[in-house]
Amino acid sequence: MSNSTQAEPDERVTRSGDAGPAGSGSDHKTRVTILVALAANLLIAVAKAVGGLIASSPALLSEAAHSVADSINEVFLLAALRRSKRPADRQHPFGYGKERYFWSLLAAVGIFVLGAGFSFFQGVEALLKPPAGESTSGYVAGLAVLTVALLAEGTSLVRALWQVRKQPGKGLGKDPALRTVVAEDSTAVVGVLVAMGGMIAHMATGQVAYEAAASLTIGLLLVYVAYRLGSDARAQLIGEAVDPELRDGIRELLEDQPEIDRVASLLTMRLGMESTLVAARIDLMPGLDSERVELVSERIKLRIRKTWPEADQVFLDVTEAPTDEGADGELLPGEQPRRSGPTEPSER
């Protein structure tokens, strides 16, 4: 006997594209956090650029490029919040939740190309062509700019960390936009401290190599952050499974159902912030007629959705137990279960 059941189309439209009131509230807070970071970075970028030109400071100019890159990235993240909330349609029946990961990947590329690239350029240029005519007053003004930038970046970071704390268990781990803001602000604070250290050492010794080293350090820091953010976004775009705790909980719920003899396979994939695909091959107890199978399948799907609202795409495939099993007794991805007879090909 083989039977595949799935969520109704109207349910997919309402849940895949919109996370509901809870998700909307979380997005509003994330949007405010991004806007705070954007406002801080725009003002700081102008101040750093002016101060860097006055003092001819490569470290300060590197930090200006860093702030410009962060500002562009925050525009990307605002686009991600808006576009990921579009409802499902025929071309995208599971919604647009993965737009969030795509724009986060672009933000990571922006950090790498704009921020890190310009920082490396400034560091190398300072070593090859040391700036001439630096003035003490210019460096004092530059340090004053960095002090203000440190306060502004610190305020933005505190706001982002506050939101993470208000969303324990999901804020930083699941939301790529919030994770990017936290990474940017944390890197900005460290970058400002590195730039200040390079400028102070340059003033004390007269050696521009200290500032060049500060610029190169900022560039390396941005490369690392861009790599981590890009790697996370890549994993989500390819199709990453849910956390082991959630997966184990779903498996336990399925195994506790009296009509299920065995869970042959359980596959999961995150489709967005508040949307998850759950596909399970289950072996039912013998003796159930087709009508009873439908009722049992619908009850199980509703139970999963009620327990984990983000699991809005639930597919159950009733099969016989597989002959080829993994070491843990679970049907491995790519293996085909043995069926009791010829069946119609699934529309999926």
Tab-separated table of C-alpha atoms in Angstrom:
chain	number	residue	atom	x	y	z
A	1	MET	CA	0.000	0.000	0.000
A	2	SER	CA	1.350	3.443	-0.847
A	3	ASN	CA	-0.208	6.762	0.001
A	4	SER	CA	1.255	10.264	-0.124
A	5	THR	CA	-0.422	13.161	1.574
A	6	GLN	CA	0.530	16.814	1.721
A	7	ALA	CA	-0.570	20.202	3.003
A	8	GLU	CA	-3.409	21.917	1.191
A	9	PRO	CA	-2.383	24.676	-1.271
A	10	ASP	CA	-4.226	27.413	0.613
A	11	GLU	CA	-2.345	26.521	3.779
A	12	ARG	CA	0.955	26.816	1.962
A	13	VAL	CA	0.086	30.268	0.680
A	14	THR	CA	-0.763	31.613	4.108
A	15	ARG	CA	2.153	30.106	5.973
A	16	SER	CA	5.086	29.920	3.563
A	17	GLY	CA	5.123	33.559	2.684
A	18	ASP	CA	4.050	34.983	6.011
A	19	ALA	CA	5.189	33.898	9.392
A	20	GLY	CA	2.064	35.196	11.028
A	21	PRO	CA	1.834	37.684	13.876
A	22	ALA	CA	4.779	36.296	15.781
A	23	GLY	CA	7.033	36.294	12.764
A	24	SER	CA	5.885	39.777	11.744
A	25	GLY	CA	6.708	41.129	15.197
A	26	SER	CA	10.159	39.588	15.057
A	27	ASP	CA	10.737	41.080	11.600
A	28	HIS	CA	9.688	44.520	12.835
A	29	LYS	CA	12.281	44.369	15.604
A	30	THR	CA	14.937	43.157	13.172
A	31	ARG	CA	14.047	45.984	10.782
A	32	VAL	CA	14.458	48.549	13.576
A	33	THR	CA	17.805	47.004	14.505
A	34	ILE	CA	18.978	47.236	10.879
A	35	LEU	CA	17.791	50.850	10.552
A	36	VAL	CA	19.668	51.816	13.727
A	37	ALA	CA	22.831	50.202	12.354
A	38	LEU	CA	22.322	51.850	8.942
A	39	ALA	CA	21.910	55.340	10.423
A	40	ALA	CA	24.994	54.888	12.601
A	41	ASN	CA	27.116	53.590	9.716
A	42	LEU	CA	26.131	56.359	7.300
A	43	LEU	CA	27.063	59.106	9.765
A	44	ILE	CA	30.242	57.344	10.830
A	45	ALA	CA	31.329	56.664	7.244
A	46	VAL	CA	31.227	60.375	6.408
A	47	ALA	CA	33.061	61.332	9.600
A	48	LYS	CA	35.749	58.682	9.091
A	49	ALA	CA	36.281	59.660	5.459
A	50	VAL	CA	36.670	63.351	6.289
A	51	GLY	CA	38.942	62.599	9.240
A	52	GLY	CA	41.002	60.131	7.186
A	53	LEU	CA	41.545	62.653	4.391
A	54	ILE	CA	42.527	65.413	6.831
A	55	ALA	CA	44.963	63.183	8.729
A	56	SER	CA	46.065	61.152	5.650
A	57	SER	CA	45.452	58.089	7.810
A	58	PRO	CA	45.222	54.741	5.965
A	59	ALA	CA	43.720	53.053	9.029
A	60	LEU	CA	40.973	55.670	9.295
A	61	LEU	CA	40.245	55.487	5.568
A	62	SER	CA	40.031	51.694	5.860
A	63	GLU	CA	37.462	52.107	8.596
A	64	ALA	CA	35.526	54.540	6.370
A	65	ALA	CA	35.391	51.871	3.656
A	66	HIS	CA	34.290	49.365	6.305
A	67	SER	CA	31.371	51.618	7.301
A	68	VAL	CA	30.378	52.178	3.666
A	69	ALA	CA	30.337	48.410	3.076
A	70	ASP	CA	28.229	47.902	6.190
A	71	SER	CA	25.751	50.572	5.039
A	72	ILE	CA	25.297	48.924	1.637
A	73	ASN	CA	24.874	45.546	3.290
A	74	GLU	CA	22.155	46.871	5.567
A	75	VAL	CA	20.245	48.043	2.492
A	76	PHE	CA	20.525	44.440	1.231
A	77	LEU	CA	19.170	43.152	4.529
A	78	LEU	CA	16.183	45.515	4.412
A	79	ALA	CA	15.428	44.180	0.930
A	80	ALA	CA	15.694	40.646	2.313
A	81	LEU	CA	13.092	41.343	5.008
A	82	ARG	CA	10.633	42.763	2.499
A	83	ARG	CA	11.072	40.228	-0.298
A	84	SER	CA	11.109	37.143	1.916
A	85	LYS	CA	7.577	37.927	3.149
A	86	ARG	CA	5.950	37.611	-0.270
A	87	PRO	CA	3.249	34.909	-0.363
A	88	ALA	CA	3.684	31.637	-2.210
A	89	ASP	CA	2.634	31.454	-5.863
A	90	ARG	CA	2.684	28.953	-8.733
A	91	GLN	CA	6.339	29.574	-9.532
A	92	HIS	CA	7.384	29.382	-5.888
A	93	PRO	CA	4.886	27.103	-4.117
A	94	PHE	CA	6.992	27.019	-0.930
A	95	GLY	CA	7.194	30.792	-0.677
A	96	TYR	CA	10.117	33.212	-0.808
A	97	GLY	CA	11.665	32.563	2.583
A	98	LYS	CA	15.076	31.766	1.082
A	99	GLU	CA	15.329	35.317	-0.288
A	100	ARG	CA	16.602	36.120	3.194
A	101	TYR	CA	19.610	33.864	2.699
A	102	PHE	CA	20.303	35.147	-0.834
A	103	TRP	CA	20.516	38.782	0.255
A	104	SER	CA	22.608	37.795	3.260
A	105	LEU	CA	25.020	36.142	0.825
A	106	LEU	CA	25.202	39.397	-1.161
A	107	ALA	CA	25.938	41.227	2.087
A	108	ALA	CA	28.827	38.863	2.761
A	109	VAL	CA	30.186	39.517	-0.750
A	110	GLY	CA	29.860	43.256	-0.106
A	111	ILE	CA	31.883	42.974	3.097
A	112	PHE	CA	34.588	41.053	1.240
A	113	VAL	CA	34.812	43.202	-1.901
A	114	LEU	CA	34.263	46.706	-0.508
A	115	GLY	CA	35.481	46.520	3.058
A	116	ALA	CA	38.307	43.998	2.907
A	117	GLY	CA	39.465	44.993	-0.578
A	118	PHE	CA	39.829	48.675	0.262
A	119	SER	CA	41.493	47.917	3.612
A	120	PHE	CA	44.134	45.772	1.900
A	121	PHE	CA	44.659	48.496	-0.715
A	122	GLN	CA	45.175	51.166	1.959
A	123	GLY	CA	47.581	48.993	3.922
A	124	VAL	CA	49.738	48.115	0.916
A	125	GLU	CA	49.717	51.680	-0.399
A	126	ALA	CA	50.809	53.014	3.000
A	127	LEU	CA	53.815	50.681	2.940
A	128	LEU	CA	54.785	51.454	-0.648
A	129	LYS	CA	53.968	55.179	-0.611
A	130	PRO	CA	54.041	56.504	2.980
A	131	PRO	CA	51.807	59.588	3.331
A	132	ALA	CA	53.687	62.831	3.868
A	133	GLY	CA	52.833	65.877	5.945
A	134	GLU	CA	50.793	64.212	8.685
A	135	SER	CA	49.763	66.718	11.328
A	136	THR	CA	49.292	66.041	15.008
A	137	SER	CA	46.062	68.025	14.993
A	138	GLY	CA	44.768	65.895	12.107
A	139	TYR	CA	45.476	62.712	14.018
A	140	VAL	CA	43.839	64.070	17.154
A	141	ALA	CA	40.738	64.857	15.090
A	142	GLY	CA	40.885	61.349	13.603
A	143	LEU	CA	41.072	59.759	17.041
A	144	ALA	CA	38.125	61.897	18.139
A	145	VAL	CA	36.140	60.620	15.154
A	146	LEU	CA	37.019	57.029	16.041
A	147	THR	CA	35.956	57.590	19.650
A	148	VAL	CA	32.544	58.809	18.498
A	149	ALA	CA	32.377	55.888	16.053
A	150	LEU	CA	33.153	53.463	18.869
A	151	LEU	CA	30.247	54.814	20.909
A	152	ALA	CA	27.869	54.686	17.931
A	153	GLU	CA	28.920	51.187	16.853
A	154	GLY	CA	28.738	50.006	20.447
A	155	THR	CA	25.195	51.356	20.782
A	156	SER	CA	24.125	49.578	17.595
A	157	LEU	CA	25.761	46.342	18.805
A	158	VAL	CA	24.001	46.568	22.171
A	159	ARG	CA	20.670	47.002	20.365
A	160	ALA	CA	21.327	43.915	18.196
A	161	LEU	CA	22.462	41.784	21.146
A	162	TRP	CA	19.402	42.913	23.119
A	163	GLN	CA	17.163	41.584	20.356
A	164	VAL	CA	19.094	38.302	20.300
A	165	ARG	CA	18.587	37.944	24.037
A	166	LYS	CA	14.860	38.596	23.633
A	167	GLN	CA	14.662	35.703	21.164
A	168	PRO	CA	16.484	32.870	22.934
A	169	GLY	CA	16.906	29.691	20.949
A	170	LYS	CA	16.187	31.201	17.548
A	171	GLY	CA	17.193	34.866	17.223
A	172	LEU	CA	20.868	34.668	16.277
A	173	GLY	CA	20.884	31.110	15.022
A	174	LYS	CA	18.007	31.307	12.506
A	175	ASP	CA	17.735	34.920	11.360
A	176	PRO	CA	20.503	35.653	8.821
A	177	ALA	CA	19.666	39.373	8.815
A	178	LEU	CA	20.068	39.698	12.572
A	179	ARG	CA	23.163	37.486	12.521
A	180	THR	CA	24.719	39.726	9.845
A	181	VAL	CA	24.025	42.893	11.848
A	182	VAL	CA	25.595	41.390	14.976
A	183	ALA	CA	28.646	40.258	12.981
A	184	GLU	CA	29.011	43.671	11.305
A	185	ASP	CA	28.686	45.631	14.542
A	186	SER	CA	31.045	43.336	16.425
A	187	THR	CA	33.610	43.613	13.635
A	188	ALA	CA	33.147	47.390	13.528
A	189	VAL	CA	33.899	47.729	17.243
A	190	VAL	CA	37.027	45.585	16.919
A	191	GLY	CA	38.046	47.431	13.743
A	192	VAL	CA	37.757	50.829	15.421
A	193	LEU	CA	39.937	49.653	18.302
A	194	VAL	CA	42.538	48.281	15.869
A	195	ALA	CA	42.534	51.547	13.879
A	196	MET	CA	42.936	53.599	17.053
A	197	GLY	CA	45.845	51.421	18.130
A	198	GLY	CA	47.544	51.845	14.754
A	199	MET	CA	47.098	55.627	14.756
A	200	ILE	CA	48.380	56.015	18.308
A	201	ALA	CA	51.429	53.845	17.558
A	202	HIS	CA	52.088	55.885	14.398
A	203	MET	CA	51.889	59.132	16.346
A	204	ALA	CA	54.202	57.834	19.069
A	205	THR	CA	56.871	56.333	16.793
A	206	GLY	CA	56.478	58.145	13.495
A	207	GLN	CA	56.347	54.748	11.733
A	208	VAL	CA	53.504	54.449	9.230
A	209	ALA	CA	53.979	50.667	9.273
A	210	TYR	CA	51.801	50.500	12.386
A	211	GLU	CA	48.866	52.019	10.547
A	212	ALA	CA	49.511	49.845	7.520
A	213	ALA	CA	49.442	46.810	9.804
A	214	ALA	CA	46.169	48.069	11.300
A	215	SER	CA	44.621	48.378	7.820
A	216	LEU	CA	45.753	44.884	6.842
A	217	THR	CA	44.421	43.499	10.138
A	218	ILE	CA	41.043	45.117	9.489
A	219	GLY	CA	41.047	43.591	6.006
A	220	LEU	CA	41.793	40.117	7.360
A	221	LEU	CA	39.056	40.509	9.963
A	222	LEU	CA	36.538	41.442	7.281
A	223	VAL	CA	37.586	38.484	5.113
A	224	TYR	CA	36.938	36.135	8.030
A	225	VAL	CA	33.523	37.645	8.792
A	226	ALA	CA	32.541	37.577	5.104
A	227	TYR	CA	33.582	33.920	4.863
A	228	ARG	CA	31.545	32.906	7.919
A	229	LEU	CA	28.425	34.783	6.820
A	230	GLY	CA	28.744	33.544	3.237
A	231	SER	CA	29.232	29.960	4.406
A	232	ASP	CA	26.082	30.111	6.559
A	233	ALA	CA	24.016	31.629	3.729
A	234	ARG	CA	25.342	29.014	1.286
A	235	ALA	CA	24.318	26.166	3.590
A	236	GLN	CA	20.785	27.557	3.857
A	237	LEU	CA	20.449	28.168	0.122
A	238	ILE	CA	21.570	24.635	-0.709
A	239	GLY	CA	19.037	23.251	1.732
A	240	GLU	CA	20.002	22.719	5.365
A	241	ALA	CA	18.195	20.387	7.734
A	242	VAL	CA	16.587	21.628	10.944
A	243	ASP	CA	18.351	21.453	14.291
A	244	PRO	CA	18.848	17.916	15.650
A	245	GLU	CA	16.593	18.702	18.624
A	246	LEU	CA	13.667	19.607	16.356
A	247	ARG	CA	14.269	16.633	14.092
A	248	ASP	CA	14.421	14.245	17.045
A	249	GLY	CA	11.226	15.745	18.445
A	250	ILE	CA	9.367	15.183	15.178
A	251	ARG	CA	10.668	11.613	14.961
A	252	GLU	CA	9.594	10.926	18.539
A	253	LEU	CA	6.104	12.292	17.850
A	254	LEU	CA	5.773	10.057	14.791
A	255	GLU	CA	6.994	6.972	16.623
A	256	ASP	CA	4.529	7.618	19.468
A	257	GLN	CA	1.537	7.373	17.118
A	258	PRO	CA	-0.247	4.014	17.674
A	259	GLU	CA	-0.918	3.550	13.944
A	260	ILE	CA	2.765	3.895	12.953
A	261	ASP	CA	4.834	0.724	13.119
A	262	ARG	CA	8.104	2.299	11.975
A	263	VAL	CA	9.533	5.568	10.701
A	264	ALA	CA	11.530	4.468	7.655
A	265	SER	CA	12.935	7.899	6.801
A	266	LEU	CA	12.639	11.477	8.043
A	267	LEU	CA	13.968	14.344	5.932
A	268	THR	CA	13.768	18.045	6.845
A	269	MET	CA	14.811	21.311	5.230
A	270	ARG	CA	14.456	24.938	6.268
A	271	LEU	CA	12.536	26.954	3.658
A	272	GLY	CA	12.745	30.244	5.521
A	273	MET	CA	12.616	31.848	8.937
A	274	GLU	CA	9.196	30.420	9.777
A	275	SER	CA	8.812	27.667	7.198
A	276	THR	CA	10.158	24.123	7.318
A	277	LEU	CA	9.696	21.115	5.049
A	278	VAL	CA	9.105	17.761	6.772
A	279	ALA	CA	8.993	14.638	4.609
A	280	ALA	CA	8.582	11.256	6.299
A	281	ARG	CA	8.248	7.702	4.983
A	282	ILE	CA	6.275	5.723	7.517
A	283	ASP	CA	5.268	2.073	7.803
A	284	LEU	CA	1.757	1.777	9.247
A	285	MET	CA	0.379	-1.079	11.291
A	286	PRO	CA	-1.278	-3.739	9.092
A	287	GLY	CA	-5.012	-3.805	8.656
A	288	LEU	CA	-5.741	-0.102	8.075
A	289	ASP	CA	-8.025	0.668	5.162
A	290	SER	CA	-7.387	3.594	2.810
A	291	GLU	CA	-9.958	5.871	4.454
A	292	ARG	CA	-8.427	5.297	7.883
A	293	VAL	CA	-4.972	5.982	6.434
A	294	GLU	CA	-6.129	9.400	5.195
A	295	LEU	CA	-7.612	10.302	8.571
A	296	VAL	CA	-4.490	9.170	10.421
A	297	SER	CA	-2.231	11.107	8.049
A	298	GLU	CA	-4.211	14.331	8.462
A	299	ARG	CA	-4.250	13.968	12.243
A	300	ILE	CA	-0.494	13.456	12.388
A	301	LYS	CA	0.200	16.432	10.133
A	302	LEU	CA	-2.016	18.696	12.220
A	303	ARG	CA	-0.316	17.469	15.386
A	304	ILE	CA	3.128	18.291	13.973
A	305	ARG	CA	2.037	21.769	12.866
A	306	LYS	CA	0.422	22.504	16.213
A	307	THR	CA	3.524	21.416	18.129
A	308	TRP	CA	5.996	23.179	15.787
A	309	PRO	CA	4.244	25.993	13.867
A	310	GLU	CA	7.305	26.516	11.658
A	311	ALA	CA	6.835	22.968	10.294
A	312	ASP	CA	4.172	24.144	7.855
A	313	GLN	CA	5.034	21.836	4.955
A	314	VAL	CA	4.418	18.238	6.064
A	315	PHE	CA	4.456	15.299	3.643
A	316	LEU	CA	3.793	11.720	4.741
A	317	ASP	CA	4.509	8.775	2.455
A	318	VAL	CA	3.112	5.434	3.599
A	319	THR	CA	5.319	2.532	2.488
A	320	GLU	CA	6.433	-0.907	3.511
A	321	ALA	CA	9.594	-1.179	5.563
A	322	PRO	CA	12.702	-0.860	3.330
A	323	THR	CA	14.954	-3.835	2.661
A	324	ASP	CA	18.167	-1.761	2.573
A	325	GLU	CA	18.733	0.227	5.705
A	326	GLY	CA	21.402	2.449	7.198
A	327	ALA	CA	23.279	1.500	10.308
A	328	ASP	CA	20.623	3.136	12.474
A	329	GLY	CA	17.732	1.380	10.758
A	330	GLU	CA	16.708	4.475	8.787
A	331	LEU	CA	16.243	4.604	5.039
A	332	LEU	CA	19.134	6.649	3.694
A	333	PRO	CA	18.593	9.621	1.332
A	334	GLY	CA	18.467	8.395	-2.251
A	335	GLU	CA	17.391	4.823	-1.383
A	336	GLN	CA	14.027	3.595	-2.589
A	337	PRO	CA	11.596	1.799	-0.270
A	338	ARG	CA	10.039	-1.510	-1.267
A	339	ARG	CA	6.369	-1.160	-2.046
A	340	SER	CA	3.678	-3.775	-1.918
A	341	GLY	CA	2.526	-3.280	-5.489
A	342	PRO	CA	2.481	-0.979	-8.503
A	343	THR	CA	1.460	2.582	-7.634
A	344	GLU	CA	0.752	5.732	-9.545
A	345	PRO	CA	3.746	8.107	-9.768
A	346	SER	CA	3.595	10.842	-7.143
A	347	GLU	CA	2.809	14.339	-8.363
A	348	ARG	CA	5.675	15.523	-6.236
